[in-house]
Each structure stands twice: as structure tokens, then as C-alpha cells.
Amino acid sequence: GQQLNQSPQSMFIQEGEDVSMNCTSSSIFNTWLWYKQDPGEGPVLLIALYKAGELTSNGRLTAQFGITRKDSFLNISASIPSDVGIYFCAGHRNSGNTPLVFGKGTRLSVIA
Amino acid sequence: KAGVTQTPRYLIKTRGQQVTLSCSPISGHRSVSWYQQTPGQGLQFLFEYFSETQRNKGNFPGRFSGRQFSNSRSEMNVSTLELGDSALYLCASSIGDTSSGNTIYFGEGSWLTVV
């Protein structure tokens, strides 16, 4: 099935740095969701976005629903070692009875 | 409020066998979705059930099946297991069906190894 284009695929950053990742699609989405998955665990919901232009924060995390409704980004400020994991974007397309679509994930490594 | 519960957490099966995985959704949630996760393929949608009816199905062979019970609990079954079926199987629940834009919440997953 269709997947979102999520980038970067992986990133290595120093502790304390800010991180930015994004998801894009050729289709319009009604909802954008961001999840984090720790090794061996299921994905955990970080932020849910429901309106174009919406900017939502959850602690050091900030996500935005793109104005065009075809993209979203997630920022992490002042990264810490426990931010390590895989971050997934997901979205609901604006077309009929379709399931949630996922990006392939961004693997984040934080160097202390 | 208890989260999504999946059992078993880990299991090892032999090629050709069949397996049943169970999922209990968050209380009050009526939709259950199943995903297969492998390192190279990411999260692949298997199927979604809402009010005991299959709402959507991904591109998996007929060996993969599921069902949902009246209490919203769900099971998925894989018959005639193949080595390539080794994966983390994730269950997720939401209040309503996901095509309506409802947020889904994942369980910890069931690790299946086929030998």
C-alpha cells in the first residue's frame, strides 16, 4: 500500500542538539500522527494533528500539520539519550474508507 | 486505563504450523487494526476490524486472517507459516474506525519467530 515519504531515514546527533524530521505525500491528509518506537516495544503516540497549519507541542517535541495538508514535520529540541528510537509519521488520507498510512520511520541515535 | 494488551509476547513456531495472536483493545475502543513490522518493510497494514466486521484489508495472502469478537477483542491467525512470516505483529485500537480519522494506540506487539 501507499507509504508516506519520511526523511531522513536515520540521523546521528550530539546530545543537546535539535532534531528535525518530516513526512511528505502527494495526497491530501486529514490527520497527521507522530509515533516513537523504542527497541522491542510498540509505537507510542507522541502528537496528533487534526487541522492544516496546526502547531502542537508535547514537552520538547513540536509538530506541525502543513498548510498544503500534504506534509508534516516533527522537531525535538535539546535532545537527550532517551530520545533514541524510531520515529514514525502516519496520516489519514482524505479519500473514502482507507486505513492509516505510515512512513518508513526515522531512526534517531543520540551521542552523549 | 489499561492500554492495548497483546498475547503472547514472544513465540517460536516451526514452518508449516499455524499461530493465533490475541489482542485486547483499550476499554471502550471498538476498532482493532493489525500490522506486521519487519526491519526492511516497516509497518505493513494487515487488516482492521470495527464492530466485528472487517473494514479494510492489506496486501497479504489468504494465510493471514483475523476476527473480532463482540467484546471488541481480536485475534489474528497465520496458517502454514513460512520463514518470512517472522516479524513483530502489532495490534492497535481506536474508538472508531480509522478511516474516520480516529487516532490509534498500539500494543507492545507479539514477536513471532518461524524456524
PDB file of C-alpha atoms in Angstrom:
ATOM      1  CA  GLY A   1       0.000   0.000   0.000  1.00  0.00           C
ATOM      2  CA  GLN A   2       0.947   3.649  -0.186  1.00  0.00           C
ATOM      3  CA  GLN A   3       3.500   4.891   2.294  1.00  0.00           C
ATOM      4  CA  LEU A   4       4.486   8.372   3.235  1.00  0.00           C
ATOM      5  CA  ASN A   5       7.905   9.725   2.304  1.00  0.00           C
ATOM      6  CA  GLN A   6       9.651  10.189   5.612  1.00  0.00           C
ATOM      7  CA  SER A   7      13.112  11.732   5.924  1.00  0.00           C
ATOM      8  CA  PRO A   8      15.772  11.462   6.953  1.00  0.00           C
ATOM      9  CA  GLN A   9      15.931   7.682   7.158  1.00  0.00           C
ATOM     10  CA  SER A  10      18.410   7.895  10.030  1.00  0.00           C
ATOM     11  CA  MET A  11      20.354  10.511  11.905  1.00  0.00           C
ATOM     12  CA  PHE A  12      23.153  10.690  14.425  1.00  0.00           C
ATOM     13  CA  ILE A  13      23.228  13.768  16.618  1.00  0.00           C
ATOM     14  CA  GLN A  14      25.039  15.046  19.673  1.00  0.00           C
ATOM     15  CA  GLU A  15      23.172  15.275  22.948  1.00  0.00           C
ATOM     16  CA  GLY A  16      21.717  18.750  23.294  1.00  0.00           C
ATOM     17  CA  GLU A  17      21.213  19.312  19.579  1.00  0.00           C
ATOM     18  CA  ASP A  18      17.847  19.971  17.991  1.00  0.00           C
ATOM     19  CA  VAL A  19      16.357  17.451  15.573  1.00  0.00           C
ATOM     20  CA  SER A  20      14.001  17.882  12.676  1.00  0.00           C
ATOM     21  CA  MET A  21      12.298  15.233  10.548  1.00  0.00           C
ATOM     22  CA  ASN A  22       9.438  15.391   8.091  1.00  0.00           C
ATOM     23  CA  CYS A  23       6.892  13.466   6.078  1.00  0.00           C
ATOM     24  CA  THR A  24       5.517  14.318   2.676  1.00  0.00           C
ATOM     25  CA  SER A  25       2.876  12.889   0.399  1.00  0.00           C
ATOM     26  CA  SER A  26       1.346  13.554  -2.972  1.00  0.00           C
ATOM     27  CA  SER A  27      -2.106  13.109  -1.414  1.00  0.00           C
ATOM     28  CA  ILE A  28      -4.018  15.356   0.949  1.00  0.00           C
ATOM     29  CA  PHE A  29      -4.245  14.144   4.527  1.00  0.00           C
ATOM     30  CA  ASN A  30      -6.864  14.956   7.159  1.00  0.00           C
ATOM     31  CA  THR A  31      -4.832  13.837  10.149  1.00  0.00           C
ATOM     32  CA  TRP A  32      -1.131  13.533  10.915  1.00  0.00           C
ATOM     33  CA  LEU A  33       0.185  11.432  13.759  1.00  0.00           C
ATOM     34  CA  TRP A  34       3.706  11.043  15.106  1.00  0.00           C
ATOM     35  CA  TYR A  35       4.815   7.923  16.996  1.00  0.00           C
ATOM     36  CA  LYS A  36       8.030   6.855  18.702  1.00  0.00           C
ATOM     37  CA  GLN A  37       9.084   3.230  18.948  1.00  0.00           C
ATOM     38  CA  ASP A  38      11.676   2.004  21.414  1.00  0.00           C
ATOM     39  CA  PRO A  39      13.508  -1.254  20.646  1.00  0.00           C
ATOM     40  CA  GLY A  40      11.284  -4.276  21.219  1.00  0.00           C
ATOM     41  CA  GLU A  41       8.207  -2.197  22.011  1.00  0.00           C
ATOM     42  CA  GLY A  42       5.147  -0.989  20.180  1.00  0.00           C
ATOM     43  CA  PRO A  43       4.947   2.581  18.814  1.00  0.00           C
ATOM     44  CA  VAL A  44       3.770   5.191  21.294  1.00  0.00           C
ATOM     45  CA  LEU A  45       1.725   8.179  20.174  1.00  0.00           C
ATOM     46  CA  LEU A  46       3.606  11.469  20.606  1.00  0.00           C
ATOM     47  CA  ILE A  47       1.474  14.081  18.883  1.00  0.00           C
ATOM     48  CA  ALA A  48      -1.748  14.101  16.867  1.00  0.00           C
ATOM     49  CA  LEU A  49      -2.588  16.909  14.416  1.00  0.00           C
ATOM     50  CA  TYR A  50      -6.071  17.484  13.039  1.00  0.00           C
ATOM     51  CA  LYS A  51      -6.069  20.851  11.230  1.00  0.00           C
ATOM     52  CA  ALA A  52      -3.936  22.343   8.471  1.00  0.00           C
ATOM     53  CA  GLY A  53      -1.437  24.770   9.954  1.00  0.00           C
ATOM     54  CA  GLU A  54      -1.833  23.351  13.448  1.00  0.00           C
ATOM     55  CA  LEU A  55       1.305  23.562  15.583  1.00  0.00           C
ATOM     56  CA  THR A  56       1.298  21.344  18.670  1.00  0.00           C
ATOM     57  CA  SER A  57       3.900  20.784  21.372  1.00  0.00           C
ATOM     58  CA  ASN A  58       4.456  17.951  23.792  1.00  0.00           C
ATOM     59  CA  GLY A  59       7.350  18.870  26.073  1.00  0.00           C
ATOM     60  CA  ARG A  60      10.463  19.199  23.914  1.00  0.00           C
ATOM     61  CA  LEU A  61       8.576  17.911  20.879  1.00  0.00           C
ATOM     62  CA  THR A  62       6.795  20.162  18.395  1.00  0.00           C
ATOM     63  CA  ALA A  63       4.903  19.022  15.328  1.00  0.00           C
ATOM     64  CA  GLN A  64       3.102  20.908  12.587  1.00  0.00           C
ATOM     65  CA  PHE A  65       0.411  20.000  10.098  1.00  0.00           C
ATOM     66  CA  GLY A  66       1.484  21.529   6.791  1.00  0.00           C
ATOM     67  CA  ILE A  67      -0.684  24.224   5.192  1.00  0.00           C
ATOM     68  CA  THR A  68      -0.950  22.221   1.968  1.00  0.00           C
ATOM     69  CA  ARG A  69      -2.116  19.194   4.027  1.00  0.00           C
ATOM     70  CA  LYS A  70       0.495  17.137   2.217  1.00  0.00           C
ATOM     71  CA  ASP A  71       3.262  17.295   4.790  1.00  0.00           C
ATOM     72  CA  SER A  72       4.116  17.408   8.460  1.00  0.00           C
ATOM     73  CA  PHE A  73       7.267  17.853  10.476  1.00  0.00           C
ATOM     74  CA  LEU A  74       8.444  16.916  13.945  1.00  0.00           C
ATOM     75  CA  ASN A  75      11.075  18.834  15.884  1.00  0.00           C
ATOM     76  CA  ILE A  76      12.844  17.689  19.023  1.00  0.00           C
ATOM     77  CA  SER A  77      14.707  20.341  20.960  1.00  0.00           C
ATOM     78  CA  ALA A  78      17.721  19.794  23.193  1.00  0.00           C
ATOM     79  CA  SER A  79      17.933  16.048  22.523  1.00  0.00           C
ATOM     80  CA  ILE A  80      18.755  13.644  25.331  1.00  0.00           C
ATOM     81  CA  PRO A  81      19.868   9.970  25.229  1.00  0.00           C
ATOM     82  CA  SER A  82      16.347   8.656  25.862  1.00  0.00           C
ATOM     83  CA  ASP A  83      15.192  10.248  22.597  1.00  0.00           C
ATOM     84  CA  VAL A  84      16.879   7.332  20.822  1.00  0.00           C
ATOM     85  CA  GLY A  85      14.403   5.267  18.841  1.00  0.00           C
ATOM     86  CA  ILE A  86      12.470   5.136  15.599  1.00  0.00           C
ATOM     87  CA  TYR A  87      10.024   7.939  14.856  1.00  0.00           C
ATOM     88  CA  PHE A  88       7.099   7.225  12.547  1.00  0.00           C
ATOM     89  CA  CYS A  89       4.725   9.601  10.889  1.00  0.00           C
ATOM     90  CA  ALA A  90       1.252   8.418   9.951  1.00  0.00           C
ATOM     91  CA  GLY A  91      -1.737  10.003   8.323  1.00  0.00           C
ATOM     92  CA  HIS A  92      -5.334   9.585   7.272  1.00  0.00           C
ATOM     93  CA  ARG A  93      -5.912  10.364   3.609  1.00  0.00           C
ATOM     94  CA  ASN A  94      -8.853  12.471   2.548  1.00  0.00           C
ATOM     95  CA  SER A  95     -10.433   9.708   0.495  1.00  0.00           C
ATOM     96  CA  GLY A  96     -13.045   7.173   1.499  1.00  0.00           C
ATOM     97  CA  ASN A  97     -12.527   4.071   3.521  1.00  0.00           C
ATOM     98  CA  THR A  98      -8.747   3.883   3.686  1.00  0.00           C
ATOM     99  CA  PRO A  99      -6.588   2.765   6.591  1.00  0.00           C
ATOM    100  CA  LEU A 100      -3.902   4.801   8.296  1.00  0.00           C
ATOM    101  CA  VAL A 101      -0.760   5.235   6.154  1.00  0.00           C
ATOM    102  CA  PHE A 102       2.704   5.071   7.730  1.00  0.00           C
ATOM    103  CA  GLY A 103       6.110   6.423   6.837  1.00  0.00           C
ATOM    104  CA  LYS A 104       9.093   4.057   6.981  1.00  0.00           C
ATOM    105  CA  GLY A 105      10.486   5.777  10.051  1.00  0.00           C
ATOM    106  CA  THR A 106      13.450   7.907  11.085  1.00  0.00           C
ATOM    107  CA  ARG A 107      15.991   6.124  13.256  1.00  0.00           C
ATOM    108  CA  LEU A 108      17.466   8.588  15.743  1.00  0.00           C
ATOM    109  CA  SER A 109      20.751   7.977  17.546  1.00  0.00           C
ATOM    110  CA  VAL A 110      21.970  10.390  20.201  1.00  0.00           C
ATOM    111  CA  ILE A 111      25.647  10.543  21.056  1.00  0.00           C
ATOM    112  CA  ALA A 112      26.285  11.591  24.642  1.00  0.00           C
TER     113      ALA A 112
ATOM    114  CA  LYS B   1      -6.952   2.954  31.902  1.00  0.00           C
ATOM    115  CA  ALA B   2      -5.281  -0.214  30.626  1.00  0.00           C
ATOM    116  CA  GLY B   3      -3.603   0.010  27.255  1.00  0.00           C
ATOM    117  CA  VAL B   4      -3.750  -2.385  24.353  1.00  0.00           C
ATOM    118  CA  THR B   5      -2.765  -5.865  25.508  1.00  0.00           C
ATOM    119  CA  GLN B   6      -1.274  -8.440  23.195  1.00  0.00           C
ATOM    120  CA  THR B   7      -0.555 -12.089  23.928  1.00  0.00           C
ATOM    121  CA  PRO B   8       1.700 -13.902  23.666  1.00  0.00           C
ATOM    122  CA  ARG B   9       4.658 -11.508  23.686  1.00  0.00           C
ATOM    123  CA  TYR B  10       7.112 -13.989  22.238  1.00  0.00           C
ATOM    124  CA  LEU B  11       6.671 -17.254  20.428  1.00  0.00           C
ATOM    125  CA  ILE B  12       8.615 -19.616  18.222  1.00  0.00           C
ATOM    126  CA  LYS B  13       6.895 -21.778  15.635  1.00  0.00           C
ATOM    127  CA  THR B  14       8.002 -24.240  13.018  1.00  0.00           C
ATOM    128  CA  ARG B  15       7.454 -23.809   9.293  1.00  0.00           C
ATOM    129  CA  GLY B  16       4.069 -25.172   8.275  1.00  0.00           C
ATOM    130  CA  GLN B  17       2.459 -24.661  11.654  1.00  0.00           C
ATOM    131  CA  GLN B  18      -0.236 -22.135  12.353  1.00  0.00           C
ATOM    132  CA  VAL B  19      -0.365 -19.422  15.004  1.00  0.00           C
ATOM    133  CA  THR B  20      -3.050 -17.359  16.701  1.00  0.00           C
ATOM    134  CA  LEU B  21      -2.294 -13.988  18.268  1.00  0.00           C
ATOM    135  CA  SER B  22      -4.644 -12.186  20.595  1.00  0.00           C
ATOM    136  CA  CYS B  23      -5.356  -8.515  21.212  1.00  0.00           C
ATOM    137  CA  SER B  24      -7.467  -6.782  23.841  1.00  0.00           C
ATOM    138  CA  PRO B  25      -8.149  -3.150  22.915  1.00  0.00           C
ATOM    139  CA  ILE B  26      -8.355  -0.198  25.251  1.00  0.00           C
ATOM    140  CA  SER B  27     -11.656  -0.257  27.116  1.00  0.00           C
ATOM    141  CA  GLY B  28     -14.321   1.486  25.047  1.00  0.00           C
ATOM    142  CA  HIS B  29     -12.425   1.156  21.770  1.00  0.00           C
ATOM    143  CA  ARG B  30     -14.325  -0.668  19.057  1.00  0.00           C
ATOM    144  CA  SER B  31     -11.750  -0.761  16.284  1.00  0.00           C
ATOM    145  CA  VAL B  32      -8.727  -3.040  16.135  1.00  0.00           C
ATOM    146  CA  SER B  33      -6.038  -2.925  13.451  1.00  0.00           C
ATOM    147  CA  TRP B  34      -3.193  -5.347  12.899  1.00  0.00           C
ATOM    148  CA  TYR B  35       0.240  -4.546  11.461  1.00  0.00           C
ATOM    149  CA  GLN B  36       3.278  -6.610  10.561  1.00  0.00           C
ATOM    150  CA  GLN B  37       6.635  -4.984  11.229  1.00  0.00           C
ATOM    151  CA  THR B  38       9.890  -6.246   9.772  1.00  0.00           C
ATOM    152  CA  PRO B  39      13.235  -4.393   9.605  1.00  0.00           C
ATOM    153  CA  GLY B  40      13.174  -3.956   5.864  1.00  0.00           C
ATOM    154  CA  GLN B  41       9.480  -3.257   5.300  1.00  0.00           C
ATOM    155  CA  GLY B  42       8.433  -1.023   8.150  1.00  0.00           C
ATOM    156  CA  LEU B  43       4.822  -1.175   9.316  1.00  0.00           C
ATOM    157  CA  GLN B  44       2.632  -3.119   6.910  1.00  0.00           C
ATOM    158  CA  PHE B  45      -1.130  -2.948   7.374  1.00  0.00           C
ATOM    159  CA  LEU B  46      -2.804  -6.338   7.682  1.00  0.00           C
ATOM    160  CA  PHE B  47      -6.462  -5.632   8.426  1.00  0.00           C
ATOM    161  CA  GLU B  48      -8.861  -3.600  10.522  1.00  0.00           C
ATOM    162  CA  TYR B  49     -11.966  -4.719  12.360  1.00  0.00           C
ATOM    163  CA  PHE B  50     -14.738  -2.485  13.633  1.00  0.00           C
ATOM    164  CA  SER B  51     -17.812  -3.817  15.384  1.00  0.00           C
ATOM    165  CA  GLU B  52     -16.897  -7.386  14.415  1.00  0.00           C
ATOM    166  CA  THR B  53     -16.684  -6.505  10.701  1.00  0.00           C
ATOM    167  CA  GLN B  54     -13.537  -6.361   8.625  1.00  0.00           C
ATOM    168  CA  ARG B  55     -13.284  -2.768   7.379  1.00  0.00           C
ATOM    169  CA  ASN B  56     -10.052  -2.909   5.440  1.00  0.00           C
ATOM    170  CA  LYS B  57      -7.509  -5.463   4.353  1.00  0.00           C
ATOM    171  CA  GLY B  58      -3.897  -5.039   3.323  1.00  0.00           C
ATOM    172  CA  ASN B  59      -1.985  -6.878   0.632  1.00  0.00           C
ATOM    173  CA  PHE B  60      -1.284 -10.113   2.450  1.00  0.00           C
ATOM    174  CA  PRO B  61      -2.032 -13.670   1.305  1.00  0.00           C
ATOM    175  CA  GLY B  62      -5.092 -15.545   2.491  1.00  0.00           C
ATOM    176  CA  ARG B  63      -2.959 -17.369   5.077  1.00  0.00           C
ATOM    177  CA  PHE B  64      -3.394 -14.257   7.197  1.00  0.00           C
ATOM    178  CA  SER B  65      -6.825 -13.925   8.704  1.00  0.00           C
ATOM    179  CA  GLY B  66      -8.473 -12.269  11.649  1.00  0.00           C
ATOM    180  CA  ARG B  67     -11.665 -11.787  13.534  1.00  0.00           C
ATOM    181  CA  GLN B  68     -13.176  -9.596  16.180  1.00  0.00           C
ATOM    182  CA  PHE B  69     -15.479 -10.633  18.969  1.00  0.00           C
ATOM    183  CA  SER B  70     -18.478  -8.842  20.422  1.00  0.00           C
ATOM    184  CA  ASN B  71     -16.347  -7.521  23.302  1.00  0.00           C
ATOM    185  CA  SER B  72     -14.008  -5.925  20.688  1.00  0.00           C
ATOM    186  CA  ARG B  73     -11.178  -8.338  21.436  1.00  0.00           C
ATOM    187  CA  SER B  74      -9.480  -9.536  18.278  1.00  0.00           C
ATOM    188  CA  GLU B  75      -7.418 -12.460  17.096  1.00  0.00           C
ATOM    189  CA  MET B  76      -5.286 -12.911  14.042  1.00  0.00           C
ATOM    190  CA  ASN B  77      -4.265 -16.240  12.612  1.00  0.00           C
ATOM    191  CA  VAL B  78      -1.467 -17.185  10.268  1.00  0.00           C
ATOM    192  CA  SER B  79      -1.654 -20.642   8.747  1.00  0.00           C
ATOM    193  CA  THR B  80       1.071 -22.653   7.035  1.00  0.00           C
ATOM    194  CA  LEU B  81       3.805 -20.484   8.481  1.00  0.00           C
ATOM    195  CA  GLU B  82       6.773 -19.513   6.338  1.00  0.00           C
ATOM    196  CA  LEU B  83      10.201 -18.279   7.430  1.00  0.00           C
ATOM    197  CA  GLY B  84       9.329 -14.841   6.052  1.00  0.00           C
ATOM    198  CA  ASP B  85       6.443 -14.540   8.488  1.00  0.00           C
ATOM    199  CA  SER B  86       8.935 -13.904  11.275  1.00  0.00           C
ATOM    200  CA  ALA B  87       8.115 -10.400  12.463  1.00  0.00           C
ATOM    201  CA  LEU B  88       6.712  -8.211  15.185  1.00  0.00           C
ATOM    202  CA  TYR B  89       2.913  -8.253  14.937  1.00  0.00           C
ATOM    203  CA  LEU B  90       1.349  -5.119  16.321  1.00  0.00           C
ATOM    204  CA  CYS B  91      -2.230  -4.573  17.302  1.00  0.00           C
ATOM    205  CA  ALA B  92      -3.683  -1.079  17.618  1.00  0.00           C
ATOM    206  CA  SER B  93      -7.055   0.102  18.828  1.00  0.00           C
ATOM    207  CA  SER B  94      -9.123   3.229  18.315  1.00  0.00           C
ATOM    208  CA  ILE B  95     -12.501   4.465  19.449  1.00  0.00           C
ATOM    209  CA  GLY B  96     -13.981   4.368  15.961  1.00  0.00           C
ATOM    210  CA  ASP B  97     -12.861   3.090  12.598  1.00  0.00           C
ATOM    211  CA  THR B  98      -9.596   4.612  11.451  1.00  0.00           C
ATOM    212  CA  SER B  99     -10.891   5.883   8.103  1.00  0.00           C
ATOM    213  CA  SER B 100     -12.850   8.461  10.110  1.00  0.00           C
ATOM    214  CA  GLY B 101      -9.594   9.948  11.347  1.00  0.00           C
ATOM    215  CA  ASN B 102      -9.505   8.312  14.765  1.00  0.00           C
ATOM    216  CA  THR B 103      -6.128   8.065  16.476  1.00  0.00           C
ATOM    217  CA  ILE B 104      -4.794   4.560  17.028  1.00  0.00           C
ATOM    218  CA  TYR B 105      -2.905   3.299  20.058  1.00  0.00           C
ATOM    219  CA  PHE B 106      -0.523   0.364  19.780  1.00  0.00           C
ATOM    220  CA  GLY B 107       0.130  -2.614  21.989  1.00  0.00           C
ATOM    221  CA  GLU B 108       3.640  -3.869  22.709  1.00  0.00           C
ATOM    222  CA  GLY B 109       3.429  -6.456  19.978  1.00  0.00           C
ATOM    223  CA  SER B 110       3.896 -10.191  19.592  1.00  0.00           C
ATOM    224  CA  TRP B 111       7.303 -11.336  18.405  1.00  0.00           C
ATOM    225  CA  LEU B 112       6.925 -14.335  16.113  1.00  0.00           C
ATOM    226  CA  THR B 113       9.933 -16.351  15.040  1.00  0.00           C
ATOM    227  CA  VAL B 114       9.444 -19.093  12.466  1.00  0.00           C
ATOM    228  CA  VAL B 115      12.179 -21.707  12.306  1.00  0.00           C
TER     229      VAL B 115
END
